[in-house]
CSV table of C-alpha atoms and ligand atoms in Angstrom, one decimal:
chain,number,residue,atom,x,y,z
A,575,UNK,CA,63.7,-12.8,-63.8
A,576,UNK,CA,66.4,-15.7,-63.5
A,577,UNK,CA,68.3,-16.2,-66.3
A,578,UNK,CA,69.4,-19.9,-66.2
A,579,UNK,CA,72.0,-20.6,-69.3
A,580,UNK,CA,72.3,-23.9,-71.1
A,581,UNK,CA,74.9,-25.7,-73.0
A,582,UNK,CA,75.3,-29.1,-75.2
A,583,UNK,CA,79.0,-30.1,-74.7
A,584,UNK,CA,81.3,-33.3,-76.9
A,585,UNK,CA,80.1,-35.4,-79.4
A,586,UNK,CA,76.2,-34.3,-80.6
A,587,UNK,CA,73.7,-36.7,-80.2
A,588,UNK,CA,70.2,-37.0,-81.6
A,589,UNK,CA,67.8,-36.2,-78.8
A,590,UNK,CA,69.9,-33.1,-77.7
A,591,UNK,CA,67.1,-30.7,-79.5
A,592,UNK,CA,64.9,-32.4,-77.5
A,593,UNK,CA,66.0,-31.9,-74.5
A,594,UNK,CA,66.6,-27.7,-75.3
A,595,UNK,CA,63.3,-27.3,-76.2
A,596,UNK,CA,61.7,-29.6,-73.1
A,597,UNK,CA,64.3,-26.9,-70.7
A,598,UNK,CA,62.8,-23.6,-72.6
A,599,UNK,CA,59.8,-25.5,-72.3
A,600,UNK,CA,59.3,-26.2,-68.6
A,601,UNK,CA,61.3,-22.9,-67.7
A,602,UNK,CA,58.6,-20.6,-69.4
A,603,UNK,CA,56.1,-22.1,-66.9
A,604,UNK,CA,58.3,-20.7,-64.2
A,605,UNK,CA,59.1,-17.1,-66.4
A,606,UNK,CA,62.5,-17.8,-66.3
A,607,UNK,CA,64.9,-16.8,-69.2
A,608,UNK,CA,66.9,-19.3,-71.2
A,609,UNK,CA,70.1,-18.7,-72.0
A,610,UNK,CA,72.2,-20.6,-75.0
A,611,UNK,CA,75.7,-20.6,-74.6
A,612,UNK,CA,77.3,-21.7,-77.7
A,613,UNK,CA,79.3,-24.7,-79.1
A,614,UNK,CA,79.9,-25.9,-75.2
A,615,UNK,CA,82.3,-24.4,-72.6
A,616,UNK,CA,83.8,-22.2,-75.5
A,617,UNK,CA,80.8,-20.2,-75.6
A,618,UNK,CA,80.8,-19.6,-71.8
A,619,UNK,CA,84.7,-18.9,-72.1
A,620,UNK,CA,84.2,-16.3,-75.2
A,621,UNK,CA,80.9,-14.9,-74.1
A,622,UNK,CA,79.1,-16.3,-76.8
A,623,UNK,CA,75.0,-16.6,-75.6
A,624,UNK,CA,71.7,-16.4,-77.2
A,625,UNK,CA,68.0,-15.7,-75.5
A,626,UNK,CA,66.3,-19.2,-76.5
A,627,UNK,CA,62.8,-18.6,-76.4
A,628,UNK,CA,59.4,-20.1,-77.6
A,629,UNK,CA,59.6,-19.3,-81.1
A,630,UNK,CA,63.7,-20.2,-80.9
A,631,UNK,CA,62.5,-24.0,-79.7
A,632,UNK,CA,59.8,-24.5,-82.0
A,633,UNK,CA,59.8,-26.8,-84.7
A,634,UNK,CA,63.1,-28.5,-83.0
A,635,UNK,CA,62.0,-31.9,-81.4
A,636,UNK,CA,62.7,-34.0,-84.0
A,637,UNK,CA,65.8,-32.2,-85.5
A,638,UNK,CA,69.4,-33.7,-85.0
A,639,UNK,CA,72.3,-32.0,-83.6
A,640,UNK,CA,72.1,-29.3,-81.7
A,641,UNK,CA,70.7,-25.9,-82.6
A,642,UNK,CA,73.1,-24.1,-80.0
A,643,UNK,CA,76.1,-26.1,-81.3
A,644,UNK,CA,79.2,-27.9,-79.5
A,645,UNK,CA,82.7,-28.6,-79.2
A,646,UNK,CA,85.4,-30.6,-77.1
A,647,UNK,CA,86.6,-27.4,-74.9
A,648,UNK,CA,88.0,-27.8,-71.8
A,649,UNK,CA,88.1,-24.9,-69.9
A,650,UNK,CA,90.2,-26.3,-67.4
A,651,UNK,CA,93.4,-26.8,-69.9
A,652,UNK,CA,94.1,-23.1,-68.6
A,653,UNK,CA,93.6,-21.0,-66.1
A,654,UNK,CA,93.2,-18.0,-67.9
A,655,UNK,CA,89.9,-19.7,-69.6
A,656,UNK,CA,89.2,-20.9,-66.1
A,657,UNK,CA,88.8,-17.2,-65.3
A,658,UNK,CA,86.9,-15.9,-68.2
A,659,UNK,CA,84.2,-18.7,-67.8
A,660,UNK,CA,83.9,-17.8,-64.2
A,661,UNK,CA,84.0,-14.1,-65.1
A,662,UNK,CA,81.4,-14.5,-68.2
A,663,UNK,CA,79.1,-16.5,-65.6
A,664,UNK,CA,78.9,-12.8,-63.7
A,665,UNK,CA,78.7,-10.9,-66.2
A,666,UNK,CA,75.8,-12.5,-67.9
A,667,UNK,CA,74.3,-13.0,-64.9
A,668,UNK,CA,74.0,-16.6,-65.2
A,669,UNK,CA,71.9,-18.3,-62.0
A,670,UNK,CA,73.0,-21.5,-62.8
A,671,UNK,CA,73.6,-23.7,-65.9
A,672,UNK,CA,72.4,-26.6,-67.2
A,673,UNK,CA,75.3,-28.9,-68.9
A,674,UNK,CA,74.2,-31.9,-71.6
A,675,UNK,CA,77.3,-33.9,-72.1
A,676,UNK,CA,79.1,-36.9,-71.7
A,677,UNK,CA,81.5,-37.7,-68.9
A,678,UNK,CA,84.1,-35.0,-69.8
A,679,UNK,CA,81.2,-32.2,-70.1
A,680,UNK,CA,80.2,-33.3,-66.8
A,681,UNK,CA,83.5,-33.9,-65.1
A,682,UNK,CA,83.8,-30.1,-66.1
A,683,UNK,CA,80.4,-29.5,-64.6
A,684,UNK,CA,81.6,-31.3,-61.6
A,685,UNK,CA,84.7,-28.9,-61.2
A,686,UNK,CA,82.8,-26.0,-61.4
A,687,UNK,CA,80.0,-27.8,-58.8
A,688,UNK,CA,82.9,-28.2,-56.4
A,689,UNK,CA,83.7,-24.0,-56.9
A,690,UNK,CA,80.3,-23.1,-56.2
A,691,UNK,CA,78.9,-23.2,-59.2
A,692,UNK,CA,74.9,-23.5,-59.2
A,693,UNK,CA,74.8,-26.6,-62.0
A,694,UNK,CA,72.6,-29.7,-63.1
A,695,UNK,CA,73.8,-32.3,-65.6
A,696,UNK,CA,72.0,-34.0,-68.0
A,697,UNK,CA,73.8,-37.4,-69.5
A,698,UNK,CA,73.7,-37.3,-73.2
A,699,UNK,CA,76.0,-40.1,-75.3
A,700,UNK,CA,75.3,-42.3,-78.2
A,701,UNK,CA,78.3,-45.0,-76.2
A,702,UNK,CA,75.4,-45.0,-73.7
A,703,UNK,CA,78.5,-45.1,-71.1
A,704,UNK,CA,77.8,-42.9,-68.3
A,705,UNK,CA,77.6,-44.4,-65.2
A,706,UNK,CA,74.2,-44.1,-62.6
A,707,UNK,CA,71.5,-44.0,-65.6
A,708,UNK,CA,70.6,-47.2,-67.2
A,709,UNK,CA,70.2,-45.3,-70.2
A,710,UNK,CA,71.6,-41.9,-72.1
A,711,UNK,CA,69.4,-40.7,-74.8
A,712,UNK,CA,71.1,-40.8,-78.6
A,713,UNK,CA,71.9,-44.0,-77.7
A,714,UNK,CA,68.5,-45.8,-78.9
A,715,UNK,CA,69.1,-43.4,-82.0
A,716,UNK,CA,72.7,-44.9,-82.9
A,717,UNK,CA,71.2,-48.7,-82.2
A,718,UNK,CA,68.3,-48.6,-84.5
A,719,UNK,CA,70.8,-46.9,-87.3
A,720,UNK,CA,73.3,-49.2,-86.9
A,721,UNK,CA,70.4,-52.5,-87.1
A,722,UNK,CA,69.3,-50.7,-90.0
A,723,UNK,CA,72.7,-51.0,-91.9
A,724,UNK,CA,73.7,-54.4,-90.5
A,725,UNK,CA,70.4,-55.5,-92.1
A,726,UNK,CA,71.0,-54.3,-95.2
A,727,UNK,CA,74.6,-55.5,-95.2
A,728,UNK,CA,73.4,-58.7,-94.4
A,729,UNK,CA,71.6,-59.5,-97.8
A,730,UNK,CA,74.8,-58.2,-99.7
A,731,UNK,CA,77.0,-60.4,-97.8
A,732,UNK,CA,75.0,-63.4,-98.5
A,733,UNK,CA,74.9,-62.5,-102.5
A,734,UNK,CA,78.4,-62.1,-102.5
A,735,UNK,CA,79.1,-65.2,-100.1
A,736,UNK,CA,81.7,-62.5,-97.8
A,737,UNK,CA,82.3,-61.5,-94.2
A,738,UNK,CA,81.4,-58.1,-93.6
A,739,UNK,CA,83.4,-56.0,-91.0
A,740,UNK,CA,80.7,-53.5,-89.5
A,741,UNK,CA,83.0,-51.0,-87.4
A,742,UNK,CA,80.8,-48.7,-84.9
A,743,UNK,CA,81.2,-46.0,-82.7
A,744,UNK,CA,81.7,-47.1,-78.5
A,745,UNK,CA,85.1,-45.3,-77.1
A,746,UNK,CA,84.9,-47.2,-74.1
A,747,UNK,CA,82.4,-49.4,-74.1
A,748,UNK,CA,81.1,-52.0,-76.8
A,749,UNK,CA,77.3,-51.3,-75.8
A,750,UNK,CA,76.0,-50.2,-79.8
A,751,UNK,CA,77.8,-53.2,-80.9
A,752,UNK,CA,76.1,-55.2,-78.3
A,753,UNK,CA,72.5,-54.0,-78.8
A,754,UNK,CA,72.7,-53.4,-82.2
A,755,UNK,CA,74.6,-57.4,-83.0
A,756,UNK,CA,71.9,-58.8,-81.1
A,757,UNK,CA,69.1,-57.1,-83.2
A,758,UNK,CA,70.4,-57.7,-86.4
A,759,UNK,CA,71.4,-61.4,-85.4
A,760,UNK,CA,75.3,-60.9,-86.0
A,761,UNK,CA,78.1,-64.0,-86.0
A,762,UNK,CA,80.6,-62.2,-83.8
A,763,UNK,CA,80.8,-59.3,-81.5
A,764,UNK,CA,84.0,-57.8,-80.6
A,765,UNK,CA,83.7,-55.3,-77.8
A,766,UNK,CA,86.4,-53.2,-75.5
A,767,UNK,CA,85.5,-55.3,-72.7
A,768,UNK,CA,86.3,-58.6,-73.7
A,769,UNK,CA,89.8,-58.8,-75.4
A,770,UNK,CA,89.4,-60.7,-78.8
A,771,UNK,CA,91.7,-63.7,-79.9
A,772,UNK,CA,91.9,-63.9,-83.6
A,773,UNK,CA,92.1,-67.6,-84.5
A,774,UNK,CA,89.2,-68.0,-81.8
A,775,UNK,CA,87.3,-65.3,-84.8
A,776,UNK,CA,88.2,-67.2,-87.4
A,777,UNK,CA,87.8,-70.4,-85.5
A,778,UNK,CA,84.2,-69.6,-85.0
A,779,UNK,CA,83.5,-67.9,-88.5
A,780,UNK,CA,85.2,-71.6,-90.2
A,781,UNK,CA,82.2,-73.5,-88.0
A,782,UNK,CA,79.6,-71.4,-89.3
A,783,UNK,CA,80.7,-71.9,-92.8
A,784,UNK,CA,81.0,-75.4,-92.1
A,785,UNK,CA,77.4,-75.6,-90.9
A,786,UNK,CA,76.8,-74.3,-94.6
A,787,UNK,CA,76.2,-70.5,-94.2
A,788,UNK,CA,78.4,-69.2,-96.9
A,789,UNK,CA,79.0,-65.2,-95.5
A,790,UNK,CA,79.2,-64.1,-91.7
A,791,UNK,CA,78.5,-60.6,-90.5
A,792,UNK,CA,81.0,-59.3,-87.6
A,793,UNK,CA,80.3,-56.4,-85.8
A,794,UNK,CA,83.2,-54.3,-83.8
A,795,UNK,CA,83.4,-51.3,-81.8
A,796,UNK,CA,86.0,-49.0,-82.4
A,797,UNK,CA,87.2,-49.0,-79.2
A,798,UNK,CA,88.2,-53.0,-79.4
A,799,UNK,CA,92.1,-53.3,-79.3
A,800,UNK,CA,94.1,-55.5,-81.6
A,801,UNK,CA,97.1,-56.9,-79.8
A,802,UNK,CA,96.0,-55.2,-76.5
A,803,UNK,CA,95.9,-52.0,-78.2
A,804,UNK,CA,93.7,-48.9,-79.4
A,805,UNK,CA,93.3,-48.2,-83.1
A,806,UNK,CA,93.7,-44.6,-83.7
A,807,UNK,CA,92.9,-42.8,-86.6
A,808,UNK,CA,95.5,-40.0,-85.4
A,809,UNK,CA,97.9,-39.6,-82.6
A,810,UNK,CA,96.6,-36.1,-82.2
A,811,UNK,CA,94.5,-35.6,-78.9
A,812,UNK,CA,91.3,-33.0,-78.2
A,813,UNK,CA,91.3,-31.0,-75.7
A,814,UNK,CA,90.4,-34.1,-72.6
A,815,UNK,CA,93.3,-35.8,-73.6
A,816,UNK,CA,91.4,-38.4,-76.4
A,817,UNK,CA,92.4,-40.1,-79.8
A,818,UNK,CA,90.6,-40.2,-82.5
A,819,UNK,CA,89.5,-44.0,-82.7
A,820,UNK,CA,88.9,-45.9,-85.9
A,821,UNK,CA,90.7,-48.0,-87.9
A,822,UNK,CA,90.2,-51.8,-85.9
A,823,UNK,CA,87.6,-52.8,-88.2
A,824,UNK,CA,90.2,-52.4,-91.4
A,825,UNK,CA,93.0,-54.1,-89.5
A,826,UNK,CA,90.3,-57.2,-88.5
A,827,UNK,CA,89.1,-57.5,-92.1
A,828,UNK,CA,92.5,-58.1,-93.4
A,829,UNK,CA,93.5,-60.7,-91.0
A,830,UNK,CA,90.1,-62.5,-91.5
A,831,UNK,CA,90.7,-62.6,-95.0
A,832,UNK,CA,94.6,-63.5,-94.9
A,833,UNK,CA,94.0,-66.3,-92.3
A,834,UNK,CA,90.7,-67.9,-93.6
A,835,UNK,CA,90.8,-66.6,-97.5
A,836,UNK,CA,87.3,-65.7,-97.0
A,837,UNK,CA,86.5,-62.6,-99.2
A,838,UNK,CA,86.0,-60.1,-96.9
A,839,UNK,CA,84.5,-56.1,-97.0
A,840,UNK,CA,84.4,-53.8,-94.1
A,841,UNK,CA,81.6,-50.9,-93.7
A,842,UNK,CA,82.4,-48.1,-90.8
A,843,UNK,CA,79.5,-46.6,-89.7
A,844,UNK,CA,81.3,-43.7,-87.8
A,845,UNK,CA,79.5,-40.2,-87.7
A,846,UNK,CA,76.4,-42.0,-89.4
A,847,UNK,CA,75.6,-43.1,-86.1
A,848,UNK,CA,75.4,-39.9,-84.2
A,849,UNK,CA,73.2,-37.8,-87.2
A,850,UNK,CA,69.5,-37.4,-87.9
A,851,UNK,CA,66.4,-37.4,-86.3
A,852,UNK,CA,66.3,-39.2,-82.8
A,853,UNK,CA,64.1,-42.4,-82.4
A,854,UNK,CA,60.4,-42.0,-80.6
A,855,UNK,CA,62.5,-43.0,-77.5
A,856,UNK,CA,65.0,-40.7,-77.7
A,857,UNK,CA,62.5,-37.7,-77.9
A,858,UNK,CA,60.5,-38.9,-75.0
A,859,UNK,CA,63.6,-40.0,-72.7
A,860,UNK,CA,65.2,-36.3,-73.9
A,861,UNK,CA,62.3,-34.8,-73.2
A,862,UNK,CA,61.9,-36.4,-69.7
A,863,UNK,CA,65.3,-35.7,-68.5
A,864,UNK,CA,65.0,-31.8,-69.8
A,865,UNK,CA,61.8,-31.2,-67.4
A,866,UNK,CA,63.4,-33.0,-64.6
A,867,UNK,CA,66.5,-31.0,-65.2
A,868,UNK,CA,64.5,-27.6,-64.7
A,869,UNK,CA,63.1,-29.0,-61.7
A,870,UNK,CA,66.3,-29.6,-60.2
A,871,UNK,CA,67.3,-26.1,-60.9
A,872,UNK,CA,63.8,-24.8,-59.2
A,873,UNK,CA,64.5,-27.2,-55.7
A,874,UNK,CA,68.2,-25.6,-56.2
A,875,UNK,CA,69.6,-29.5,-56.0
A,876,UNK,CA,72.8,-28.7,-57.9
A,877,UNK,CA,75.7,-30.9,-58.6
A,878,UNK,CA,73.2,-33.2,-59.8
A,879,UNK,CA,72.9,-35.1,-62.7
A,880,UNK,CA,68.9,-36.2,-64.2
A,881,UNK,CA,69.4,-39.9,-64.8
A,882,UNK,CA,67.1,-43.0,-66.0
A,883,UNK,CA,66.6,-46.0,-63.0
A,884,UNK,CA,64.2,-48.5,-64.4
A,885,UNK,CA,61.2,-46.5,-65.8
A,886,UNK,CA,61.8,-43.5,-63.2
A,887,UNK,CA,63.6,-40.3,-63.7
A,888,UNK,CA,65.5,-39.5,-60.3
A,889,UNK,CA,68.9,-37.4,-59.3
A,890,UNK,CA,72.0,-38.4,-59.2
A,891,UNK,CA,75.5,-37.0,-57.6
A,892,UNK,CA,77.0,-36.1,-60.5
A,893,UNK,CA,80.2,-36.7,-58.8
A,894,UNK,CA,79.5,-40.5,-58.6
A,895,UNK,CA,78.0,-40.2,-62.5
A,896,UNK,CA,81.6,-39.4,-63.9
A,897,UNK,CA,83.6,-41.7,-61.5
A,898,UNK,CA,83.6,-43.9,-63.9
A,899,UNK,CA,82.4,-45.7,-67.1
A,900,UNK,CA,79.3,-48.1,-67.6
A,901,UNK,CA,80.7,-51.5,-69.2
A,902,UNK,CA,78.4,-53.9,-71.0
A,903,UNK,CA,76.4,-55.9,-68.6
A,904,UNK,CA,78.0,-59.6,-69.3
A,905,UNK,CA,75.1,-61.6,-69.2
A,906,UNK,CA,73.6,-59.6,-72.4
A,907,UNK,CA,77.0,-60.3,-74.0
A,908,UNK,CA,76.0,-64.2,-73.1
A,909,UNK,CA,73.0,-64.0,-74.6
A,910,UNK,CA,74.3,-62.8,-77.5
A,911,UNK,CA,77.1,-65.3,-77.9
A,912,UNK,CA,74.2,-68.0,-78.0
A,913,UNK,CA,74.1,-67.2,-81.7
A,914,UNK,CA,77.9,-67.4,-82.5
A,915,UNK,CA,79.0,-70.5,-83.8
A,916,UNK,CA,81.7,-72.4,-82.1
A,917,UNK,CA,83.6,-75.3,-82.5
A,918,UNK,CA,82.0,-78.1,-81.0
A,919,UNK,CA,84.1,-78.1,-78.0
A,920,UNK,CA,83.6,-74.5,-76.9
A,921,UNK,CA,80.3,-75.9,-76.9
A,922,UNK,CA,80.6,-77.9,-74.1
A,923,UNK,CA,82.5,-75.5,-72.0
A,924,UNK,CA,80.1,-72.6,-72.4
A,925,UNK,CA,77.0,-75.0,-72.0
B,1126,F6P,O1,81.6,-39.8,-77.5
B,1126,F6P,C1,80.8,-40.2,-78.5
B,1126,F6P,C2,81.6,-40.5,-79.7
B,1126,F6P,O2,80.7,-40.6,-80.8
B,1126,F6P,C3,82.5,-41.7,-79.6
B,1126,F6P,O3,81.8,-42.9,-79.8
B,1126,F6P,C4,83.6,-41.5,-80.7
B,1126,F6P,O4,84.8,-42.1,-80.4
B,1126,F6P,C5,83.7,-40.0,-80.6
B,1126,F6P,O5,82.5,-39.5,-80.1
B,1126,F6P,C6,84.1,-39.3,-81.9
B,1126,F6P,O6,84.3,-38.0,-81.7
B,1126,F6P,P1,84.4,-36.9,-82.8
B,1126,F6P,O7,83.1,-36.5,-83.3
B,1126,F6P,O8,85.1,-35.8,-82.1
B,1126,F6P,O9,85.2,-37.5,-84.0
């Protein structure tokens, strides 16, 4: 019987259930055994595994987080886990692995493709950054959470006459701010792409008052730098060589309020974001890439990545998935921007 192990790998994401259960699934069809490994690459470095069967994967679809757990290891940071991982692949007579994870899980997965390891990839990431799939599942999940709180923000903003600050997730890339500001009709959108000029903010807040709307709602992704840099929460890095972000929204709020005397609140939606039961979307788009996943691992088309094109599932190299990261597609950004106010003549330039 093959045994064919599985791990979830970085931040969790809802959907990730989803996508265990669709692997177990599909893989009984072909009587193969499903291996967890737990909490990522640790697992595979410590030789920590569990038999998922049937009965381990039912109940699971709509449960968030990840019944097999995670964690930021890199197994590459030495050599000696290097070796156990490789040695622990042997000895549980592993045929090949399946990795869900962001663009560090897979760059991993992609190190170990290019030492012979038999391995698919599955992209999995609420920042909905991974390059080759239009879209990663968890991400859907974090937009409709995040238009869910804006909404409700919006009515206490207008009571209270304010500017809320909404800080979300997005390392890289200012996509949940994107979808979600242009759902829940924000004033301003401040995303890592597009460097942000404070007295064009307040500039643009000042005309919408103006035009008699008494509180603005701005949304901002972590990942936005203030002065042409990062926010962190800590200097201390994980294991891939990351900060911990957070901390723009604060620093935006206060200048918004000292320049303009607006009273202002800011709301950080952090973790929220990535908890909970995944959208209808999720679930299916989880469950889609799991099956395709499997039947990578049956045509033995490793070093592969499942990905979304349009409405079709295809395969990927996953060396060309982690080359680098998906950026917000500018014209949504314009469309958004439609509904920002702006003095009168950055009117005429943009139109
Ligand atoms: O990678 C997804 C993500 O949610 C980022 O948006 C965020 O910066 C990071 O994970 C937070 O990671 P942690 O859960 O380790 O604090």
């Amino acid at each position: 019987m093959k045994k064919i192990g599985i791990l979830t790998g970085g931040g969790d994401c809802p959907g990730l259930n989803a996508v265990i259960r669709a692997v177990v699934r599909k893989s009984i069809h072909y009587n193969w055994e499903i291996i967890g490994i737990k909490n990522g690459w640790k697992g595979l470095i410590q030789g920590e595994m569990e038999l998922l069967t049937d009965y381990s994967v039912s109940g699971i679809l709509p449960k968030g987080g990840t019944i097999i757990g995670t964690s930021r290891t890199n197994p590459f940071k030495n050599e000696e886990d290097t070796k156990k991982l490789l040695d622990n692949i042997k000895k549980f007579e592993l045929e090949s692995i399946i990795a869900i994870g962001g663009d560090d899980t897979l760059g991993v997965a992609l190190r170990l493709h290019n030492m012979n390891v038999p391995i698919v990839g599955i992209p999995k990431t609420i920042d909905n950054d991974l390059s080759c799939t239009d879209y990663t599942f968890g991400f859907d999940t974090a937009v409709s959470i995040a238009t869910e709180a804006i909404d409700r923000l919006h009515s206490t903003a207008e009571s209270h006459h304010r500017v809320i600050v909404v800080e979300v997730m997005g390392r890289h890339t200012g996509w949940i701010a994107t979808f979600a500001g242009i759902a829940s009709g924000a004033d301003e959108i401040i995303i890592p792409e597009k460097p942000y000029d404070l007295d064009d903010v307040c500039s643009n807040l000042k005309a919408r008052c103006d035009r008699g709307k008494t509180f603005s709602i701005v949304v901002v992704s972590e990942g936005a730098k203030s002065s042409n840099h990062l926010v962190v929460k800590s200097d201390k890095k994980d294991e891939f060589g990351h900060e911990r972000l957070g901390g723009i929204g604060n620093i935006l709020g206060k200048e918004i309020e000292q320049k303009l005397g607006f009273e202002t609140r800011v709301v950080v939606l952090g973790h929220i974001l990535r908890g909970g039961t995944p959208t209808a979307y999720d679930r299916i788009l989880a469950t889609r890439f799991g099956v395709a996943a499997v039947e990578l691992v049956k045509e033995q088309n490793f070093g592969k990545m499942v990905a979304l094109k349009g409405n079709k599932i295809v395969s990927v190299n996953l060396e060309e998935a982690v080359s680098k990261s998906k950026t917000v597609d500018m014209d949504l950004y314009k469309i958004a921007e439609v509904f920002f106010d702006r003095s009168k003549q950055k009117h005429v330039e943009a139109f």
